[in-house]
CSV table of C-alpha atoms in Angstrom, one decimal:
chain,number,residue,atom,x,y,z
A,1,UNK,CA,32.8,-265.2,171.2
A,2,UNK,CA,30.3,-262.7,172.5
A,3,UNK,CA,27.4,-263.9,170.3
A,4,UNK,CA,27.9,-267.4,171.4
A,5,UNK,CA,27.8,-266.3,175.0
A,6,UNK,CA,24.7,-264.3,174.4
A,7,UNK,CA,23.0,-267.4,173.0
A,8,UNK,CA,24.0,-269.4,176.0
A,9,UNK,CA,22.9,-266.7,178.4
A,10,UNK,CA,19.5,-266.4,176.7
A,11,UNK,CA,19.0,-270.2,176.8
A,12,UNK,CA,19.6,-270.2,180.5
A,13,UNK,CA,17.5,-267.2,181.2
A,14,UNK,CA,14.7,-268.5,179.0
A,15,UNK,CA,14.5,-271.7,180.9
A,16,UNK,CA,14.6,-270.0,184.3
A,17,UNK,CA,12.1,-267.3,183.4
A,18,UNK,CA,9.5,-269.6,181.7
A,19,UNK,CA,9.4,-271.6,184.8
A,20,UNK,CA,9.2,-268.6,187.1
A,21,UNK,CA,6.4,-267.0,185.0
A,22,UNK,CA,4.3,-270.1,184.7
A,23,UNK,CA,4.5,-270.5,188.5
A,24,UNK,CA,3.7,-266.9,189.0
A,25,UNK,CA,0.6,-266.8,186.9
A,26,UNK,CA,-0.8,-270.0,188.4
A,27,UNK,CA,-0.2,-269.3,192.1
A,28,UNK,CA,-2.9,-267.7,194.3
A,29,UNK,CA,-0.7,-265.2,196.0
A,30,UNK,CA,0.4,-263.1,193.0
A,31,UNK,CA,-3.2,-263.2,191.7
A,32,UNK,CA,-4.4,-261.9,195.1
A,33,UNK,CA,-1.7,-259.1,195.4
A,34,UNK,CA,-1.5,-258.0,191.7
A,35,UNK,CA,-5.0,-258.5,190.4
A,36,UNK,CA,-7.7,-258.9,193.1
A,37,UNK,CA,-6.4,-256.3,195.6
A,38,UNK,CA,-5.8,-253.6,193.1
A,39,UNK,CA,-9.3,-254.1,191.6
A,40,UNK,CA,-11.0,-253.9,195.0
A,41,UNK,CA,-8.8,-250.9,195.9
A,42,UNK,CA,-10.2,-249.0,192.9
A,43,UNK,CA,-13.8,-249.9,193.7
A,44,UNK,CA,-13.3,-249.0,197.4
A,45,UNK,CA,-11.8,-245.7,196.5
A,46,UNK,CA,-14.8,-244.9,194.3
A,47,UNK,CA,-17.0,-245.9,197.1
A,48,UNK,CA,-15.5,-243.3,199.4
A,49,UNK,CA,-12.5,-244.9,201.1
A,50,UNK,CA,-9.6,-242.5,201.7
A,51,UNK,CA,-6.9,-244.5,200.0
A,52,UNK,CA,-5.8,-242.2,197.2
A,53,UNK,CA,-2.1,-242.4,198.2
A,54,UNK,CA,-2.1,-246.2,197.5
A,55,UNK,CA,-3.7,-246.0,194.0
A,56,UNK,CA,-0.4,-245.4,192.1
A,57,UNK,CA,1.1,-248.6,193.5
A,58,UNK,CA,-2.1,-250.5,192.9
A,59,UNK,CA,-2.0,-249.4,189.2
A,60,UNK,CA,1.6,-250.6,189.0
A,61,UNK,CA,0.7,-253.9,190.5
A,62,UNK,CA,-2.1,-254.4,188.0
A,63,UNK,CA,0.2,-253.4,185.1
A,64,UNK,CA,2.7,-256.0,186.3
A,65,UNK,CA,0.0,-258.6,186.4
A,66,UNK,CA,-0.9,-258.0,182.8
A,67,UNK,CA,2.6,-257.7,181.6
A,68,UNK,CA,3.6,-261.1,183.1
A,69,UNK,CA,0.5,-262.7,181.7
A,70,UNK,CA,1.3,-261.3,178.3
A,71,UNK,CA,4.8,-262.7,178.5
A,72,UNK,CA,3.4,-266.0,179.5
A,73,UNK,CA,1.5,-266.2,176.3
A,74,UNK,CA,4.4,-264.8,174.2
A,75,UNK,CA,6.8,-267.4,175.5
A,76,UNK,CA,4.3,-270.1,174.2
A,77,UNK,CA,4.4,-268.4,170.8
A,78,UNK,CA,0.8,-267.2,171.0
A,79,UNK,CA,1.1,-263.6,172.3
A,80,UNK,CA,-2.1,-262.2,173.8
A,81,UNK,CA,-1.7,-258.5,172.8
A,82,UNK,CA,-4.8,-257.6,174.8
A,83,UNK,CA,-2.8,-258.4,178.0
A,84,UNK,CA,0.0,-256.1,176.7
A,85,UNK,CA,-2.4,-253.3,176.0
A,86,UNK,CA,-3.8,-253.6,179.6
A,87,UNK,CA,-0.3,-253.5,181.0
A,88,UNK,CA,0.6,-250.4,178.9
A,89,UNK,CA,-2.7,-248.8,180.0
A,90,UNK,CA,-2.1,-249.4,183.7
A,91,UNK,CA,1.5,-248.2,183.6
A,92,UNK,CA,0.2,-245.0,182.2
A,93,UNK,CA,-2.5,-244.8,184.9
A,94,UNK,CA,0.2,-245.3,187.5
A,95,UNK,CA,2.3,-242.4,186.0
A,96,UNK,CA,-0.7,-240.1,185.9
A,97,UNK,CA,-1.8,-240.9,189.5
A,98,UNK,CA,1.7,-240.6,190.9
A,99,UNK,CA,2.2,-237.3,189.0
A,100,UNK,CA,-1.0,-235.9,190.6
A,101,UNK,CA,0.2,-236.9,194.0
A,102,UNK,CA,3.7,-235.6,193.4
A,103,UNK,CA,2.3,-232.2,192.3
A,104,UNK,CA,0.8,-231.6,195.7
A,105,UNK,CA,3.8,-233.2,197.4
A,106,UNK,CA,1.9,-236.0,199.0
A,107,UNK,CA,3.9,-239.1,198.0
A,108,UNK,CA,3.9,-240.2,194.4
A,109,UNK,CA,7.5,-240.9,193.6
A,110,UNK,CA,8.4,-243.4,191.0
A,111,UNK,CA,11.6,-245.5,190.3
A,112,UNK,CA,13.6,-244.8,187.1
A,113,UNK,CA,13.4,-248.3,185.6
A,114,UNK,CA,9.6,-248.3,186.1
A,115,UNK,CA,9.3,-244.9,184.5
A,116,UNK,CA,11.4,-246.2,181.5
A,117,UNK,CA,9.2,-249.3,181.2
A,118,UNK,CA,6.0,-247.2,181.3
A,119,UNK,CA,7.3,-244.9,178.6
A,120,UNK,CA,8.6,-247.7,176.4
A,121,UNK,CA,5.3,-249.6,176.5
A,122,UNK,CA,3.4,-246.6,175.2
A,123,UNK,CA,5.8,-246.6,172.2
A,124,UNK,CA,5.7,-250.4,171.8
A,125,UNK,CA,1.9,-250.3,171.8
A,126,UNK,CA,2.0,-247.7,169.0
A,127,UNK,CA,0.3,-245.0,171.1
A,128,UNK,CA,1.9,-241.9,169.8
A,129,UNK,CA,-0.1,-239.3,171.8
A,130,UNK,CA,0.2,-241.3,174.9
A,131,UNK,CA,3.9,-241.7,174.5
A,132,UNK,CA,4.2,-237.9,174.1
A,133,UNK,CA,2.1,-237.4,177.3
A,134,UNK,CA,4.3,-239.8,179.3
A,135,UNK,CA,7.4,-238.1,178.0
A,136,UNK,CA,6.1,-234.8,179.3
A,137,UNK,CA,5.2,-236.3,182.7
A,138,UNK,CA,8.8,-237.7,183.1
A,139,UNK,CA,10.4,-234.5,181.8
A,140,UNK,CA,8.7,-232.3,184.3
A,141,UNK,CA,9.1,-235.0,186.9
A,142,UNK,CA,12.8,-234.5,186.8
A,143,UNK,CA,12.3,-231.4,188.8
A,144,UNK,CA,9.4,-232.5,191.0
A,145,UNK,CA,9.1,-235.1,193.8
A,146,UNK,CA,8.0,-237.5,191.1
A,147,UNK,CA,11.6,-238.4,190.1
A,148,UNK,CA,13.5,-235.8,192.1
A,149,UNK,CA,16.7,-235.8,190.2
A,150,UNK,CA,18.0,-232.2,190.6
A,151,UNK,CA,21.7,-232.0,191.2
A,152,UNK,CA,21.7,-230.2,194.5
A,153,UNK,CA,20.6,-233.3,196.4
A,154,UNK,CA,23.0,-235.6,198.2
A,155,UNK,CA,21.8,-238.6,196.2
A,156,UNK,CA,22.9,-240.7,193.2
A,157,UNK,CA,19.5,-242.0,192.1
A,158,UNK,CA,20.0,-240.6,188.6
A,159,UNK,CA,23.4,-242.2,188.1
A,160,UNK,CA,22.1,-245.7,188.2
A,161,UNK,CA,19.9,-246.3,185.2
A,162,UNK,CA,21.4,-245.4,181.9
A,163,UNK,CA,18.5,-246.7,179.8
A,164,UNK,CA,16.1,-244.2,181.5
A,165,UNK,CA,18.2,-241.3,180.3
A,166,UNK,CA,18.7,-242.9,176.9
A,167,UNK,CA,14.9,-243.1,176.3
A,168,UNK,CA,14.3,-239.6,177.5
A,169,UNK,CA,17.0,-238.1,175.4
A,170,UNK,CA,16.2,-240.2,172.4
A,171,UNK,CA,12.6,-239.1,172.4
A,172,UNK,CA,13.5,-235.5,173.0
A,173,UNK,CA,15.8,-235.6,169.9
A,174,UNK,CA,13.2,-237.3,167.8
A,175,UNK,CA,10.8,-234.3,168.4
A,176,UNK,CA,13.5,-231.6,168.2
A,177,UNK,CA,13.9,-230.9,171.9
A,178,UNK,CA,16.9,-230.9,174.2
A,179,UNK,CA,17.2,-232.0,177.8
A,180,UNK,CA,20.0,-230.2,179.7
A,181,UNK,CA,21.3,-233.3,181.6
A,182,UNK,CA,23.9,-231.2,183.4
A,183,UNK,CA,21.2,-230.0,185.8
A,184,UNK,CA,20.5,-233.6,187.1
A,185,UNK,CA,22.1,-236.5,188.9
A,186,UNK,CA,23.3,-238.3,185.8
A,187,UNK,CA,25.4,-241.5,185.0
A,188,UNK,CA,29.2,-241.0,184.8
A,189,UNK,CA,29.1,-243.0,181.6
A,190,UNK,CA,26.2,-243.8,179.4
A,191,UNK,CA,27.6,-246.4,177.0
A,192,UNK,CA,26.4,-248.0,174.8
A,193,UNK,CA,23.7,-245.4,174.5
A,194,UNK,CA,25.9,-242.4,173.8
A,195,UNK,CA,26.8,-243.9,170.4
A,196,UNK,CA,23.1,-244.8,169.8
A,197,UNK,CA,22.0,-241.3,170.5
A,198,UNK,CA,24.6,-239.8,168.1
A,199,UNK,CA,23.4,-242.1,165.4
A,200,UNK,CA,19.8,-242.7,166.3
A,201,UNK,CA,18.5,-241.5,162.9
A,202,UNK,CA,21.1,-243.3,160.8
A,203,UNK,CA,19.9,-244.9,157.6
A,204,UNK,CA,22.9,-247.2,157.4
A,205,UNK,CA,21.5,-250.6,158.2
A,206,UNK,CA,24.9,-252.1,159.1
A,207,UNK,CA,25.5,-249.3,161.6
A,208,UNK,CA,22.0,-249.8,163.0
A,209,UNK,CA,22.4,-253.6,163.4
A,210,UNK,CA,25.7,-252.9,165.3
A,211,UNK,CA,24.0,-250.4,167.6
A,212,UNK,CA,21.1,-252.7,168.3
A,213,UNK,CA,23.6,-255.6,169.1
A,214,UNK,CA,25.5,-253.4,171.5
A,215,UNK,CA,22.3,-252.4,173.3
A,216,UNK,CA,21.2,-256.1,173.4
A,217,UNK,CA,24.6,-257.1,174.9
A,218,UNK,CA,24.3,-254.4,177.5
A,219,UNK,CA,20.7,-255.5,178.3
A,220,UNK,CA,21.9,-259.1,178.9
A,221,UNK,CA,24.9,-258.0,180.9
A,222,UNK,CA,22.5,-256.1,183.2
A,223,UNK,CA,20.3,-259.1,184.0
A,224,UNK,CA,22.6,-261.4,186.0
A,225,UNK,CA,23.8,-260.5,189.4
A,226,UNK,CA,27.6,-260.1,189.7
A,227,UNK,CA,29.2,-260.8,193.0
A,228,UNK,CA,29.6,-257.2,194.2
A,229,UNK,CA,26.0,-256.0,194.9
A,230,UNK,CA,25.7,-253.9,191.8
A,231,UNK,CA,22.3,-252.4,191.0
A,232,UNK,CA,21.4,-253.9,187.7
A,233,UNK,CA,19.1,-252.2,185.1
A,234,UNK,CA,17.1,-255.2,184.0
A,235,UNK,CA,17.1,-257.6,187.0
A,236,UNK,CA,13.4,-258.3,187.3
A,237,UNK,CA,12.3,-261.6,185.7
A,238,UNK,CA,9.8,-259.9,183.5
A,239,UNK,CA,12.4,-257.5,182.1
A,240,UNK,CA,15.3,-259.9,181.6
A,241,UNK,CA,14.4,-261.1,178.1
A,242,UNK,CA,12.1,-258.2,177.2
A,243,UNK,CA,14.3,-255.6,175.5
A,244,UNK,CA,11.7,-252.9,175.9
A,245,UNK,CA,14.2,-250.1,175.5
A,246,UNK,CA,15.3,-251.4,172.1
A,247,UNK,CA,11.8,-252.0,170.9
A,248,UNK,CA,10.9,-248.4,171.9
A,249,UNK,CA,14.0,-247.2,170.1
A,250,UNK,CA,12.8,-249.0,166.9
A,251,UNK,CA,9.3,-247.5,167.3
A,252,UNK,CA,10.5,-244.0,167.8
A,253,UNK,CA,12.6,-244.4,164.6
A,254,UNK,CA,9.6,-245.7,162.8
A,255,UNK,CA,7.6,-242.6,163.9
A,256,UNK,CA,10.4,-240.5,162.4
A,257,UNK,CA,9.9,-242.3,159.1
A,258,UNK,CA,13.2,-244.2,159.3
A,259,UNK,CA,13.7,-247.7,158.1
A,260,UNK,CA,14.4,-250.5,160.6
A,261,UNK,CA,15.8,-254.0,160.0
A,262,UNK,CA,13.2,-256.7,159.5
A,263,UNK,CA,15.6,-259.3,160.9
A,264,UNK,CA,18.2,-258.9,163.6
A,265,UNK,CA,21.8,-260.2,164.1
A,266,UNK,CA,21.6,-260.4,167.8
A,267,UNK,CA,20.0,-263.5,169.4
A,268,UNK,CA,18.2,-261.5,172.0
A,269,UNK,CA,16.3,-259.7,169.2
A,270,UNK,CA,15.2,-263.1,167.9
A,271,UNK,CA,13.5,-264.0,171.2
A,272,UNK,CA,9.6,-264.1,171.2
A,273,UNK,CA,9.5,-261.2,173.6
A,274,UNK,CA,11.6,-259.0,171.3
A,275,UNK,CA,8.8,-258.3,168.8
A,276,UNK,CA,7.0,-255.0,168.3
A,277,UNK,CA,3.2,-255.8,168.0
A,278,UNK,CA,0.8,-254.2,165.6
A,279,UNK,CA,-0.7,-251.0,167.0
A,280,UNK,CA,-2.8,-252.0,169.9
A,281,UNK,CA,-6.2,-250.7,170.9
A,282,UNK,CA,-6.3,-248.4,174.0
A,283,UNK,CA,-8.6,-250.1,176.5
A,284,UNK,CA,-11.6,-247.9,177.5
A,285,UNK,CA,-12.5,-248.9,181.0
A,286,UNK,CA,-14.9,-246.7,182.9
A,287,UNK,CA,-13.8,-247.9,186.3
A,288,UNK,CA,-10.2,-246.7,185.8
A,289,UNK,CA,-11.2,-243.5,184.1
A,290,UNK,CA,-13.5,-242.7,187.0
A,291,UNK,CA,-10.7,-243.4,189.5
A,292,UNK,CA,-8.3,-241.0,187.7
A,293,UNK,CA,-11.0,-238.3,187.3
A,294,UNK,CA,-12.1,-238.5,190.9
A,295,UNK,CA,-8.5,-238.3,192.1
A,296,UNK,CA,-7.6,-235.3,190.0
A,297,UNK,CA,-10.7,-233.4,191.2
A,298,UNK,CA,-9.9,-234.2,194.8
A,299,UNK,CA,-6.3,-233.2,194.5
A,300,UNK,CA,-7.0,-229.9,192.7
A,301,UNK,CA,-9.1,-228.9,195.8
A,302,UNK,CA,-6.1,-229.5,198.0
A,303,UNK,CA,-3.7,-227.4,196.0
């Protein structure tokens, strides 16, 4: 019975990840690498150090720090949404910085699952304009060094992460756009997302529950390493029980004035990390705005 297996898998993962996260947030090394170093890098950059090419990665590190701290509180049943809003903010900052670097072809590439997470978090946080901005960055990034997915390359990067394409195509449909995926390196099969895309705007709640359960099963199946070195879509601890792609799907439906279930059949969707928060405040932090502004100015001179 698939559902029973899902419950077992979640139990195991839950135990493992709780332990991993509480170690992570309380150990000096992650704090040093993911909080202290990024913060001093931003300050050093503003004070004239020539480290612009590292800033995208530093933003991503800072975002990871806040995301894992958010999950630590959510696991305990007391989600600190301020941590989530910081995570969302810094994933956006990372996208912007890497886009600016990619535009002048000086580094600035980004991995597909990280792009998908960054985009999803903007939806999950309820930041509609920000979500649109991130979609545009990723859509133009398909053809730039940012994602570099044009077909003529001898690479398969675009074939690996179905949920990246799902989110991009879903959002495009929701705003009446179309992405011609035949131009890009693209997965040979995209199930279960093909069915979800066909029915993304269904008002049939039974169909919707079924689609969500299929996505949740796929999410779980992509967390645990199988014997033959597969690349898995959700194999980082902080993504294993956080169905961000499903939460983003629900939010995009909500923005299209469609009704979503209030309870879910699938056990993954009953996990504390599987909740869409109320709309979060966008942090307004001068330090980070100054960094992004300075970088854009500098790079526009290099164009």
